[in-house]
């Protein structure tokens, strides 16, 4: 029997769908799962596929063509290390191991060093698109060994989503060591921000105008035919259409308002602070998920903390249009923050990231896929040294045109007592970034007053300290 082209460890839904994707594209895939029953059931469900099941890791490794190419699809954290501890002793120099889970990028750094010392190639591979993307074509962000990338470029290109505009595979080599998982982390951070912005738009229209789910579905379907065309807007419209079979009510109205998270948004916020790259929209989204989990406290607080209960009294369609414009402007701000973070991280961590290429591989397959990602790629093609999307002529014009609506929506939300932290943070980022002078001079004076932290002056060179108490 001929050897398998590639092997995959971990047959949860994502792993199974990636196996089927690779097999459909002409590759023989060796498969292994710690629980052999899962392997047996998968093989039984797909008897006609070119699969090589293994009951032990030894059998799995032996079934692979050399140099071996292995993709691990298990839960991030300790399970990845457990697989590596058992797998690495069975491999030979030149074999390639890829971690396709949502691993923390610093774990990927550690694993890359350890496997390199063992003479093995290692890659951290970001995979976005969920279960459907894994089966029919995800956006793939591989980083790590360049030699390893060359070994699997054909396979990953074959299974990746294809951009609708030009048919190019939504995969590209990101950079060394943990670059792939870092880009995936920031992708997920942007995803957090995007989802929170959409949720706030929904909340303003629902609470401010009293719109019902079927009305919201029509609005979001219309938005998805324009500049907001994206996967997240599309599925949001579908969500509003779903009726609960038990009660006959819109199912979205029956879902508990406590959002979960798996950590990638939090990691993005944490590292943004570490490297000095402001991401207030992402930070607000992470905070709101945490606040949403305090359901019992919020229910109690709602009975004692006052707030305005008024509905919006202006023109209904005008507010709907303003929310659409504010959502698009906020989305630009959120992506500007994410791309600027990637630029900073590329310098700090020596990744050599190509921001235009990153936007290009996000055009299809991934959760944040959207029409306007083409414009981001075009912006970086026009100016590869672009420091911030807000400075691109086209994006600057788009934001400038929507500023009145953006400010109106934030002001309206505040007046109505509807929390809109991501809208507000996105606008505050824009206003801070465009400000020639910020009040940080006072903060520096305060720091020097109580801690002798010193300060610089705008009118002369040097580092200064003053006795502020003696005026």
CSV table of C-alpha atoms in Angstrom, one decimal:
chain,number,residue,atom,x,y,z
A,1,UNK,CA,0.0,0.0,0.0
A,2,UNK,CA,1.3,3.5,-0.9
A,3,UNK,CA,2.1,5.9,1.8
A,4,UNK,CA,-0.2,8.8,2.8
A,5,UNK,CA,0.6,12.3,1.5
A,6,UNK,CA,-0.2,14.0,4.8
A,7,UNK,CA,-1.4,13.0,8.3
A,8,UNK,CA,-3.9,14.6,10.6
A,9,UNK,CA,-4.2,14.1,14.4
A,10,UNK,CA,-7.5,15.0,16.1
A,11,UNK,CA,-10.8,14.1,14.6
A,12,UNK,CA,-13.1,16.6,16.1
A,13,UNK,CA,-15.4,18.4,13.6
A,14,UNK,CA,-12.7,20.8,12.3
A,15,UNK,CA,-10.2,17.9,11.9
A,16,UNK,CA,-12.7,15.7,10.2
A,17,UNK,CA,-13.7,18.4,7.7
A,18,UNK,CA,-10.1,19.3,6.9
A,19,UNK,CA,-9.5,15.6,6.2
A,20,UNK,CA,-12.4,15.5,3.8
A,21,UNK,CA,-11.2,18.7,2.2
A,22,UNK,CA,-7.7,17.3,1.6
A,23,UNK,CA,-9.1,14.0,0.3
A,24,UNK,CA,-11.5,15.7,-2.0
A,25,UNK,CA,-8.5,17.6,-3.5
A,26,UNK,CA,-6.7,14.4,-4.3
A,27,UNK,CA,-4.6,13.7,-1.3
A,28,UNK,CA,-4.4,10.5,0.7
A,29,UNK,CA,-4.7,11.3,4.4
A,30,UNK,CA,-3.5,9.3,7.3
A,31,UNK,CA,-5.7,9.9,10.4
A,32,UNK,CA,-5.3,9.3,14.1
A,33,UNK,CA,-7.5,10.1,17.1
A,34,UNK,CA,-6.7,9.2,20.7
A,35,UNK,CA,-10.1,7.7,21.0
A,36,UNK,CA,-10.1,4.9,18.4
A,37,UNK,CA,-13.9,4.7,18.4
A,38,UNK,CA,-14.0,8.2,16.8
A,39,UNK,CA,-11.6,7.0,14.0
A,40,UNK,CA,-13.6,3.9,13.4
A,41,UNK,CA,-16.9,5.8,13.2
A,42,UNK,CA,-15.3,8.4,10.8
A,43,UNK,CA,-14.0,5.7,8.5
A,44,UNK,CA,-17.4,3.9,8.6
A,45,UNK,CA,-19.1,7.1,7.6
A,46,UNK,CA,-16.8,7.6,4.6
A,47,UNK,CA,-15.9,4.1,3.3
A,48,UNK,CA,-15.1,5.4,-0.2
A,49,UNK,CA,-12.5,8.0,0.8
A,50,UNK,CA,-8.7,7.7,0.4
A,51,UNK,CA,-8.0,7.5,4.1
A,52,UNK,CA,-5.4,5.6,6.1
A,53,UNK,CA,-6.7,5.1,9.7
A,54,UNK,CA,-4.2,4.3,12.4
A,55,UNK,CA,-4.9,2.9,15.9
A,56,UNK,CA,-1.5,4.0,17.4
A,57,UNK,CA,0.8,6.9,16.8
A,58,UNK,CA,3.5,4.4,15.7
A,59,UNK,CA,1.2,3.0,13.0
A,60,UNK,CA,0.2,6.6,12.0
A,61,UNK,CA,3.8,7.8,11.6
A,62,UNK,CA,4.8,4.6,9.7
A,63,UNK,CA,1.9,5.2,7.2
A,64,UNK,CA,3.3,8.6,6.0
A,65,UNK,CA,5.4,9.4,3.1
A,66,UNK,CA,8.8,10.9,4.1
A,67,UNK,CA,9.6,13.6,4.9
A,68,UNK,CA,6.4,13.3,6.9
A,69,UNK,CA,3.8,16.1,7.0
A,70,UNK,CA,1.6,16.1,10.1
A,71,UNK,CA,-1.2,18.5,11.0
A,72,UNK,CA,-2.4,18.5,14.6
A,73,UNK,CA,-6.0,19.6,15.2
A,74,UNK,CA,-6.5,19.3,19.0
A,75,UNK,CA,-7.6,21.8,21.6
A,76,UNK,CA,-5.0,24.5,22.3
A,77,UNK,CA,-2.8,24.4,25.3
A,78,UNK,CA,-1.8,21.3,27.2
A,79,UNK,CA,-3.4,18.9,24.7
A,80,UNK,CA,-1.0,20.1,21.9
A,81,UNK,CA,2.0,19.6,24.2
A,82,UNK,CA,0.8,16.1,25.1
A,83,UNK,CA,0.5,15.1,21.4
A,84,UNK,CA,4.0,16.6,20.7
A,85,UNK,CA,5.5,14.7,23.7
A,86,UNK,CA,4.3,11.4,22.2
A,87,UNK,CA,4.8,12.2,18.6
A,88,UNK,CA,8.3,13.8,18.4
A,89,UNK,CA,10.2,10.7,19.5
A,90,UNK,CA,8.7,8.8,16.6
A,91,UNK,CA,9.8,11.4,14.0
A,92,UNK,CA,13.0,11.9,12.0
A,93,UNK,CA,15.0,15.0,11.1
A,94,UNK,CA,13.3,16.9,8.3
A,95,UNK,CA,9.8,15.8,9.2
A,96,UNK,CA,7.2,18.6,9.5
A,97,UNK,CA,4.7,19.1,12.3
A,98,UNK,CA,1.9,21.8,12.0
A,99,UNK,CA,-0.3,23.0,14.8
A,100,UNK,CA,-3.6,24.1,13.2
A,101,UNK,CA,-5.4,25.0,16.4
A,102,UNK,CA,-6.0,28.4,18.0
A,103,UNK,CA,-2.8,28.2,20.0
A,104,UNK,CA,-1.4,31.2,22.0
A,105,UNK,CA,1.5,32.6,19.9
A,106,UNK,CA,4.0,32.4,22.7
A,107,UNK,CA,3.3,28.7,23.0
A,108,UNK,CA,4.1,28.4,19.3
A,109,UNK,CA,7.4,30.3,19.9
A,110,UNK,CA,8.3,27.8,22.5
A,111,UNK,CA,7.3,24.7,20.5
A,112,UNK,CA,9.1,26.0,17.4
A,113,UNK,CA,12.4,26.3,19.4
A,114,UNK,CA,12.0,22.8,20.9
A,115,UNK,CA,11.3,21.1,17.6
A,116,UNK,CA,14.0,22.9,15.9
A,117,UNK,CA,16.5,21.6,18.5
A,118,UNK,CA,15.1,18.1,17.7
A,119,UNK,CA,15.9,18.6,14.0
A,120,UNK,CA,12.2,18.9,13.1
A,121,UNK,CA,10.3,21.5,11.2
A,122,UNK,CA,7.4,23.2,12.9
A,123,UNK,CA,4.6,25.5,11.8
A,124,UNK,CA,1.8,27.3,13.6
A,125,UNK,CA,-1.0,27.4,11.1
A,126,UNK,CA,-4.0,29.8,11.7
A,127,UNK,CA,-7.2,28.4,10.2
A,128,UNK,CA,-10.3,30.5,10.0
A,129,UNK,CA,-13.7,29.7,8.7
A,130,UNK,CA,-15.3,27.4,11.2
A,131,UNK,CA,-16.6,24.0,10.3
A,132,UNK,CA,-17.9,25.0,6.9
A,133,UNK,CA,-14.7,26.7,6.0
A,134,UNK,CA,-12.6,23.7,7.0
A,135,UNK,CA,-14.7,21.5,4.7
A,136,UNK,CA,-15.0,23.8,1.7
A,137,UNK,CA,-12.1,26.2,2.0
A,138,UNK,CA,-10.8,28.2,5.0
A,139,UNK,CA,-8.5,31.2,5.1
A,140,UNK,CA,-5.2,29.8,6.2
A,141,UNK,CA,-2.4,31.7,7.9
A,142,UNK,CA,0.8,29.5,8.1
A,143,UNK,CA,3.9,30.7,9.9
A,144,UNK,CA,7.1,29.1,11.1
A,145,UNK,CA,9.5,27.0,9.1
A,146,UNK,CA,9.9,28.4,5.5
A,147,UNK,CA,11.2,25.0,4.4
A,148,UNK,CA,8.0,23.5,5.9
A,149,UNK,CA,5.8,25.9,4.1
A,150,UNK,CA,7.4,24.9,0.8
A,151,UNK,CA,6.6,21.3,1.6
A,152,UNK,CA,2.9,21.9,2.1
A,153,UNK,CA,2.2,25.0,0.0
A,154,UNK,CA,0.5,22.9,-2.7
A,155,UNK,CA,-1.7,21.1,-0.2
A,156,UNK,CA,-2.7,24.2,1.7
A,157,UNK,CA,-3.3,26.2,-1.5
A,158,UNK,CA,-5.6,23.4,-2.8
A,159,UNK,CA,-7.8,23.3,0.3
A,160,UNK,CA,-7.9,27.0,1.0
A,161,UNK,CA,-10.8,29.2,0.0
A,162,UNK,CA,-10.5,31.0,-3.3
A,163,UNK,CA,-11.0,34.8,-3.5
A,164,UNK,CA,-14.2,35.6,-5.6
A,165,UNK,CA,-12.5,38.5,-7.4
A,166,UNK,CA,-9.5,36.7,-8.8
A,167,UNK,CA,-9.7,33.0,-7.7
A,168,UNK,CA,-6.4,33.2,-5.8
A,169,UNK,CA,-6.1,30.9,-2.8
A,170,UNK,CA,-6.7,32.5,0.6
A,171,UNK,CA,-3.4,31.3,2.0
A,172,UNK,CA,0.1,32.8,2.2
A,173,UNK,CA,3.2,32.3,4.2
A,174,UNK,CA,3.0,34.8,7.1
A,175,UNK,CA,6.5,34.8,8.5
A,176,UNK,CA,8.9,32.9,10.9
A,177,UNK,CA,8.2,31.2,14.2
A,178,UNK,CA,4.8,32.3,15.6
A,179,UNK,CA,3.8,34.7,12.8
A,180,UNK,CA,0.9,32.5,11.6
A,181,UNK,CA,-0.7,32.1,14.9
A,182,UNK,CA,-0.1,35.8,15.7
A,183,UNK,CA,-2.0,36.9,12.6
A,184,UNK,CA,-4.8,34.5,13.4
A,185,UNK,CA,-5.0,36.0,16.9
A,186,UNK,CA,-5.3,39.5,15.6
A,187,UNK,CA,-7.8,38.3,13.0
A,188,UNK,CA,-9.9,37.0,15.9
A,189,UNK,CA,-9.5,40.2,17.8
A,190,UNK,CA,-10.8,42.1,14.8
A,191,UNK,CA,-13.6,39.5,14.7
A,192,UNK,CA,-14.5,40.3,18.3
A,193,UNK,CA,-14.7,44.1,17.5
A,194,UNK,CA,-16.7,43.5,14.3
A,195,UNK,CA,-19.2,41.3,16.1
A,196,UNK,CA,-19.6,43.8,19.0
A,197,UNK,CA,-20.2,46.7,16.5
A,198,UNK,CA,-22.9,44.7,14.8
A,199,UNK,CA,-24.5,43.8,18.1
A,200,UNK,CA,-24.5,47.5,19.1
A,201,UNK,CA,-26.1,48.5,15.8
A,202,UNK,CA,-28.8,45.8,16.5
A,203,UNK,CA,-29.3,47.1,20.0
A,204,UNK,CA,-29.7,50.7,19.0
A,205,UNK,CA,-32.2,49.8,16.3
A,206,UNK,CA,-34.1,47.4,18.6
A,207,UNK,CA,-34.2,49.5,21.8
A,208,UNK,CA,-34.0,52.9,20.2
A,209,UNK,CA,-36.7,52.3,17.5
A,210,UNK,CA,-38.4,49.2,18.8
A,211,UNK,CA,-37.7,47.2,15.7
A,212,UNK,CA,-38.7,43.6,15.6
A,213,UNK,CA,-36.6,40.7,14.3
A,214,UNK,CA,-38.3,40.5,10.9
A,215,UNK,CA,-37.7,44.2,10.4
A,216,UNK,CA,-34.1,43.9,11.4
A,217,UNK,CA,-33.7,41.0,9.0
A,218,UNK,CA,-34.8,43.2,6.1
A,219,UNK,CA,-32.5,46.0,7.2
A,220,UNK,CA,-29.4,43.7,7.5
A,221,UNK,CA,-30.2,42.0,4.2
A,222,UNK,CA,-30.3,45.4,2.5
A,223,UNK,CA,-27.0,46.4,4.2
A,224,UNK,CA,-25.4,43.2,2.9
A,225,UNK,CA,-26.1,44.3,-0.6
A,226,UNK,CA,-23.9,47.4,-0.2
A,227,UNK,CA,-20.7,48.5,1.4
A,228,UNK,CA,-21.3,46.3,4.5
A,229,UNK,CA,-21.4,43.1,2.4
A,230,UNK,CA,-19.8,40.5,4.7
A,231,UNK,CA,-20.2,37.1,6.2
A,232,UNK,CA,-21.1,38.5,9.6
A,233,UNK,CA,-23.8,40.8,8.2
A,234,UNK,CA,-25.1,37.9,6.1
A,235,UNK,CA,-25.4,35.5,9.0
A,236,UNK,CA,-26.9,38.2,11.2
A,237,UNK,CA,-29.8,38.7,8.8
A,238,UNK,CA,-30.3,34.9,8.7
A,239,UNK,CA,-30.3,34.8,12.5
A,240,UNK,CA,-33.1,37.4,12.6
A,241,UNK,CA,-35.2,35.2,10.3
A,242,UNK,CA,-35.0,32.1,12.5
A,243,UNK,CA,-38.2,31.2,14.3
A,244,UNK,CA,-38.2,29.0,17.4
A,245,UNK,CA,-40.1,25.8,16.7
A,246,UNK,CA,-41.3,25.6,20.3
A,247,UNK,CA,-42.6,29.1,20.9
A,248,UNK,CA,-43.1,30.5,17.5
A,249,UNK,CA,-41.0,33.5,18.5
A,250,UNK,CA,-37.8,34.8,16.9
A,251,UNK,CA,-35.1,32.5,18.3
A,252,UNK,CA,-32.6,35.3,18.8
A,253,UNK,CA,-35.0,36.9,21.3
A,254,UNK,CA,-34.7,33.7,23.4
A,255,UNK,CA,-30.9,33.4,23.5
A,256,UNK,CA,-29.4,34.2,26.8
A,257,UNK,CA,-27.4,37.5,26.6
A,258,UNK,CA,-24.2,36.1,28.0
A,259,UNK,CA,-21.4,35.8,25.3
A,260,UNK,CA,-18.6,33.3,25.6
A,261,UNK,CA,-15.0,33.5,24.5
A,262,UNK,CA,-12.1,31.2,23.9
A,263,UNK,CA,-9.3,33.7,24.7
A,264,UNK,CA,-8.0,35.0,21.3
A,265,UNK,CA,-9.7,38.4,21.7
A,266,UNK,CA,-8.2,38.7,25.2
A,267,UNK,CA,-4.8,37.7,24.0
A,268,UNK,CA,-5.0,40.4,21.3
A,269,UNK,CA,-5.8,43.0,23.9
A,270,UNK,CA,-3.1,41.8,26.2
A,271,UNK,CA,-0.4,41.9,23.5
A,272,UNK,CA,-1.6,45.2,22.2
A,273,UNK,CA,-0.7,46.7,25.6
A,274,UNK,CA,2.6,44.8,25.7
A,275,UNK,CA,3.8,46.2,22.3
A,276,UNK,CA,2.2,49.6,22.5
A,277,UNK,CA,-0.4,49.2,19.8
A,278,UNK,CA,-3.8,50.8,20.8
A,279,UNK,CA,-6.8,48.6,20.0
A,280,UNK,CA,-9.7,50.2,21.9
A,281,UNK,CA,-12.5,48.7,19.7
A,282,UNK,CA,-11.2,45.2,20.4
A,283,UNK,CA,-10.6,46.0,24.1
A,284,UNK,CA,-14.2,47.2,24.4
A,285,UNK,CA,-15.5,44.0,22.7
A,286,UNK,CA,-13.6,41.8,25.2
A,287,UNK,CA,-14.9,43.9,28.1
A,288,UNK,CA,-18.5,43.7,26.9
A,289,UNK,CA,-18.3,39.9,26.7
A,290,UNK,CA,-17.1,39.8,30.3
A,291,UNK,CA,-19.8,42.2,31.4
A,292,UNK,CA,-22.4,40.1,29.5
A,293,UNK,CA,-21.4,37.1,31.7
A,294,UNK,CA,-22.5,39.0,34.8
A,295,UNK,CA,-26.1,38.3,34.1
A,296,UNK,CA,-27.4,38.0,37.6
A,297,UNK,CA,-25.6,41.2,38.7
A,298,UNK,CA,-27.0,43.1,35.7
A,299,UNK,CA,-30.5,41.9,36.5
A,300,UNK,CA,-30.2,43.1,40.1
A,301,UNK,CA,-28.6,46.4,39.0
A,302,UNK,CA,-31.4,47.0,36.5
A,303,UNK,CA,-33.8,47.3,39.4
A,304,UNK,CA,-31.9,50.0,41.3
A,305,UNK,CA,-29.8,52.0,38.8
A,306,UNK,CA,-31.8,54.5,36.8
A,307,UNK,CA,-31.5,55.3,33.1
A,308,UNK,CA,-33.5,57.0,30.4
A,309,UNK,CA,-36.3,54.9,29.0
A,310,UNK,CA,-37.2,57.1,26.1
A,311,UNK,CA,-37.5,56.0,22.5
A,312,UNK,CA,-35.9,57.8,19.6
A,313,UNK,CA,-38.3,60.6,18.5
A,314,UNK,CA,-36.6,61.6,15.3
A,315,UNK,CA,-37.1,60.2,11.8
A,316,UNK,CA,-36.8,56.4,11.9
A,317,UNK,CA,-35.2,55.9,8.5
A,318,UNK,CA,-32.7,58.7,9.2
A,319,UNK,CA,-31.4,56.8,12.2
A,320,UNK,CA,-31.3,53.5,10.4
A,321,UNK,CA,-29.2,55.1,7.7
A,322,UNK,CA,-27.0,56.8,10.3
A,323,UNK,CA,-26.4,53.5,12.1
A,324,UNK,CA,-25.4,51.9,8.7
A,325,UNK,CA,-22.9,54.7,8.1
A,326,UNK,CA,-21.6,54.6,11.7
A,327,UNK,CA,-21.1,50.8,11.5
A,328,UNK,CA,-19.0,51.2,8.3
A,329,UNK,CA,-16.9,54.0,9.8
A,330,UNK,CA,-16.4,52.0,13.0
A,331,UNK,CA,-15.5,49.0,11.0
A,332,UNK,CA,-12.8,51.0,9.2
A,333,UNK,CA,-11.5,52.2,12.6
A,334,UNK,CA,-11.4,48.6,14.0
A,335,UNK,CA,-9.5,47.3,11.0
A,336,UNK,CA,-7.1,50.3,11.1
A,337,UNK,CA,-6.4,49.3,14.7
A,338,UNK,CA,-5.8,45.7,13.9
A,339,UNK,CA,-3.6,46.3,10.9
A,340,UNK,CA,-1.6,48.9,12.8
A,341,UNK,CA,-1.1,46.3,15.6
A,342,UNK,CA,0.2,43.8,13.0
A,343,UNK,CA,2.6,46.4,11.6
A,344,UNK,CA,3.9,47.1,15.1
A,345,UNK,CA,4.2,43.4,16.0
A,346,UNK,CA,6.0,42.8,12.8
A,347,UNK,CA,8.7,45.2,13.8
A,348,UNK,CA,8.8,44.1,17.5
A,349,UNK,CA,8.8,40.4,16.8
A,350,UNK,CA,10.6,40.5,13.4
A,351,UNK,CA,7.9,38.8,11.5
A,352,UNK,CA,8.2,40.6,8.2
A,353,UNK,CA,4.4,40.7,7.7
A,354,UNK,CA,2.9,41.8,4.4
A,355,UNK,CA,-0.2,43.6,5.4
A,356,UNK,CA,-1.7,43.8,1.9
A,357,UNK,CA,-1.3,40.1,1.5
A,358,UNK,CA,-2.9,39.4,4.9
A,359,UNK,CA,-6.0,41.4,3.9
A,360,UNK,CA,-6.0,39.5,0.6
A,361,UNK,CA,-6.2,36.1,2.2
A,362,UNK,CA,-9.0,37.3,4.5
A,363,UNK,CA,-11.2,38.0,1.4
A,364,UNK,CA,-12.8,34.6,1.6
A,365,UNK,CA,-13.1,31.6,3.9
A,366,UNK,CA,-12.6,33.4,7.2
A,367,UNK,CA,-15.2,34.8,9.6
A,368,UNK,CA,-14.3,38.5,8.9
A,369,UNK,CA,-14.4,38.1,5.1
A,370,UNK,CA,-16.0,41.2,3.6
A,371,UNK,CA,-16.1,43.1,0.4
A,372,UNK,CA,-14.1,46.0,1.7
A,373,UNK,CA,-11.0,43.9,2.4
A,374,UNK,CA,-10.2,44.4,-1.3
A,375,UNK,CA,-9.9,48.1,-0.5
A,376,UNK,CA,-7.5,47.4,2.3
A,377,UNK,CA,-5.3,45.4,0.0
A,378,UNK,CA,-5.4,48.2,-2.6
A,379,UNK,CA,-4.5,50.7,0.1
A,380,UNK,CA,-1.3,48.8,1.0
A,381,UNK,CA,-0.5,48.2,-2.6
A,382,UNK,CA,-0.7,52.0,-3.2
A,383,UNK,CA,1.5,52.6,-0.2
A,384,UNK,CA,3.3,49.6,1.4
A,385,UNK,CA,4.7,51.9,4.0
A,386,UNK,CA,1.2,53.1,5.1
A,387,UNK,CA,1.2,53.4,8.9
A,388,UNK,CA,-2.5,53.5,9.4
A,389,UNK,CA,-5.6,52.8,7.2
A,390,UNK,CA,-7.1,56.1,8.3
A,391,UNK,CA,-4.3,57.9,6.4
A,392,UNK,CA,-5.2,56.2,3.1
A,393,UNK,CA,-6.9,58.8,0.9
A,394,UNK,CA,-9.9,56.5,0.1
A,395,UNK,CA,-10.5,55.4,3.6
A,396,UNK,CA,-10.0,58.9,5.0
A,397,UNK,CA,-12.6,60.2,2.5
A,398,UNK,CA,-15.0,57.3,3.5
A,399,UNK,CA,-14.7,58.2,7.2
A,400,UNK,CA,-14.9,61.9,6.6
A,401,UNK,CA,-18.2,61.5,4.7
A,402,UNK,CA,-19.7,59.4,7.5
A,403,UNK,CA,-18.5,61.5,10.5
A,404,UNK,CA,-21.7,63.4,11.1
A,405,UNK,CA,-23.7,60.2,11.1
A,406,UNK,CA,-21.1,58.5,13.3
A,407,UNK,CA,-21.2,61.2,15.9
A,408,UNK,CA,-25.0,61.3,15.8
A,409,UNK,CA,-25.3,57.6,16.5
A,410,UNK,CA,-22.9,57.7,19.5
A,411,UNK,CA,-24.7,60.8,20.9
A,412,UNK,CA,-28.1,59.1,20.4
A,413,UNK,CA,-27.0,56.0,22.1
A,414,UNK,CA,-25.7,58.0,25.1
A,415,UNK,CA,-28.9,60.0,25.3
A,416,UNK,CA,-31.0,56.9,25.2
A,417,UNK,CA,-28.9,55.0,27.7
A,418,UNK,CA,-28.0,52.3,25.2
A,419,UNK,CA,-24.4,51.1,25.8
A,420,UNK,CA,-22.4,51.4,22.6
A,421,UNK,CA,-18.8,51.0,23.8
A,422,UNK,CA,-17.4,49.7,20.5
A,423,UNK,CA,-19.0,52.5,18.5
A,424,UNK,CA,-17.7,55.0,21.1
A,425,UNK,CA,-14.2,53.5,21.2
A,426,UNK,CA,-13.9,53.4,17.5
A,427,UNK,CA,-14.8,57.1,17.2
A,428,UNK,CA,-12.5,58.0,20.1
A,429,UNK,CA,-9.6,56.2,18.4
A,430,UNK,CA,-10.3,58.3,15.3
A,431,UNK,CA,-10.5,61.5,17.3
A,432,UNK,CA,-7.4,60.7,19.3
A,433,UNK,CA,-5.4,59.7,16.3
A,434,UNK,CA,-6.3,62.9,14.5
A,435,UNK,CA,-5.4,65.1,17.5
A,436,UNK,CA,-2.2,67.0,17.2
A,437,UNK,CA,-2.2,67.6,20.9
A,438,UNK,CA,-3.7,65.3,23.6
A,439,UNK,CA,-4.0,65.9,27.4
A,440,UNK,CA,-1.1,63.5,28.1
A,441,UNK,CA,1.0,66.6,29.0
A,442,UNK,CA,-1.1,66.9,32.2
A,443,UNK,CA,-0.7,63.2,32.9
A,444,UNK,CA,3.1,63.5,32.6
A,445,UNK,CA,3.0,66.5,34.9
A,446,UNK,CA,1.0,64.5,37.5
A,447,UNK,CA,3.4,61.6,37.2
A,448,UNK,CA,6.3,63.9,37.8
A,449,UNK,CA,4.5,65.6,40.7
A,450,UNK,CA,3.9,62.4,42.7
A,451,UNK,CA,6.6,60.1,41.4
A,452,UNK,CA,9.4,62.2,40.0
A,453,UNK,CA,9.0,60.3,36.7
A,454,UNK,CA,10.3,63.3,34.7
A,455,UNK,CA,9.0,64.7,31.4
A,456,UNK,CA,10.1,66.2,28.1
A,457,UNK,CA,9.3,69.7,26.9
A,458,UNK,CA,8.0,70.9,23.5
A,459,UNK,CA,10.3,74.0,23.5
A,460,UNK,CA,13.7,72.5,24.4
A,461,UNK,CA,15.7,69.3,24.4
A,462,UNK,CA,16.3,67.1,27.4
A,463,UNK,CA,14.6,65.3,30.3
A,464,UNK,CA,13.2,67.5,33.1
A,465,UNK,CA,11.9,67.2,36.7
A,466,UNK,CA,10.1,70.0,38.5
A,467,UNK,CA,9.1,70.8,42.1
A,468,UNK,CA,5.4,71.2,41.2
A,469,UNK,CA,4.3,71.9,44.8
A,470,UNK,CA,6.2,75.1,45.1
A,471,UNK,CA,4.5,77.4,42.6
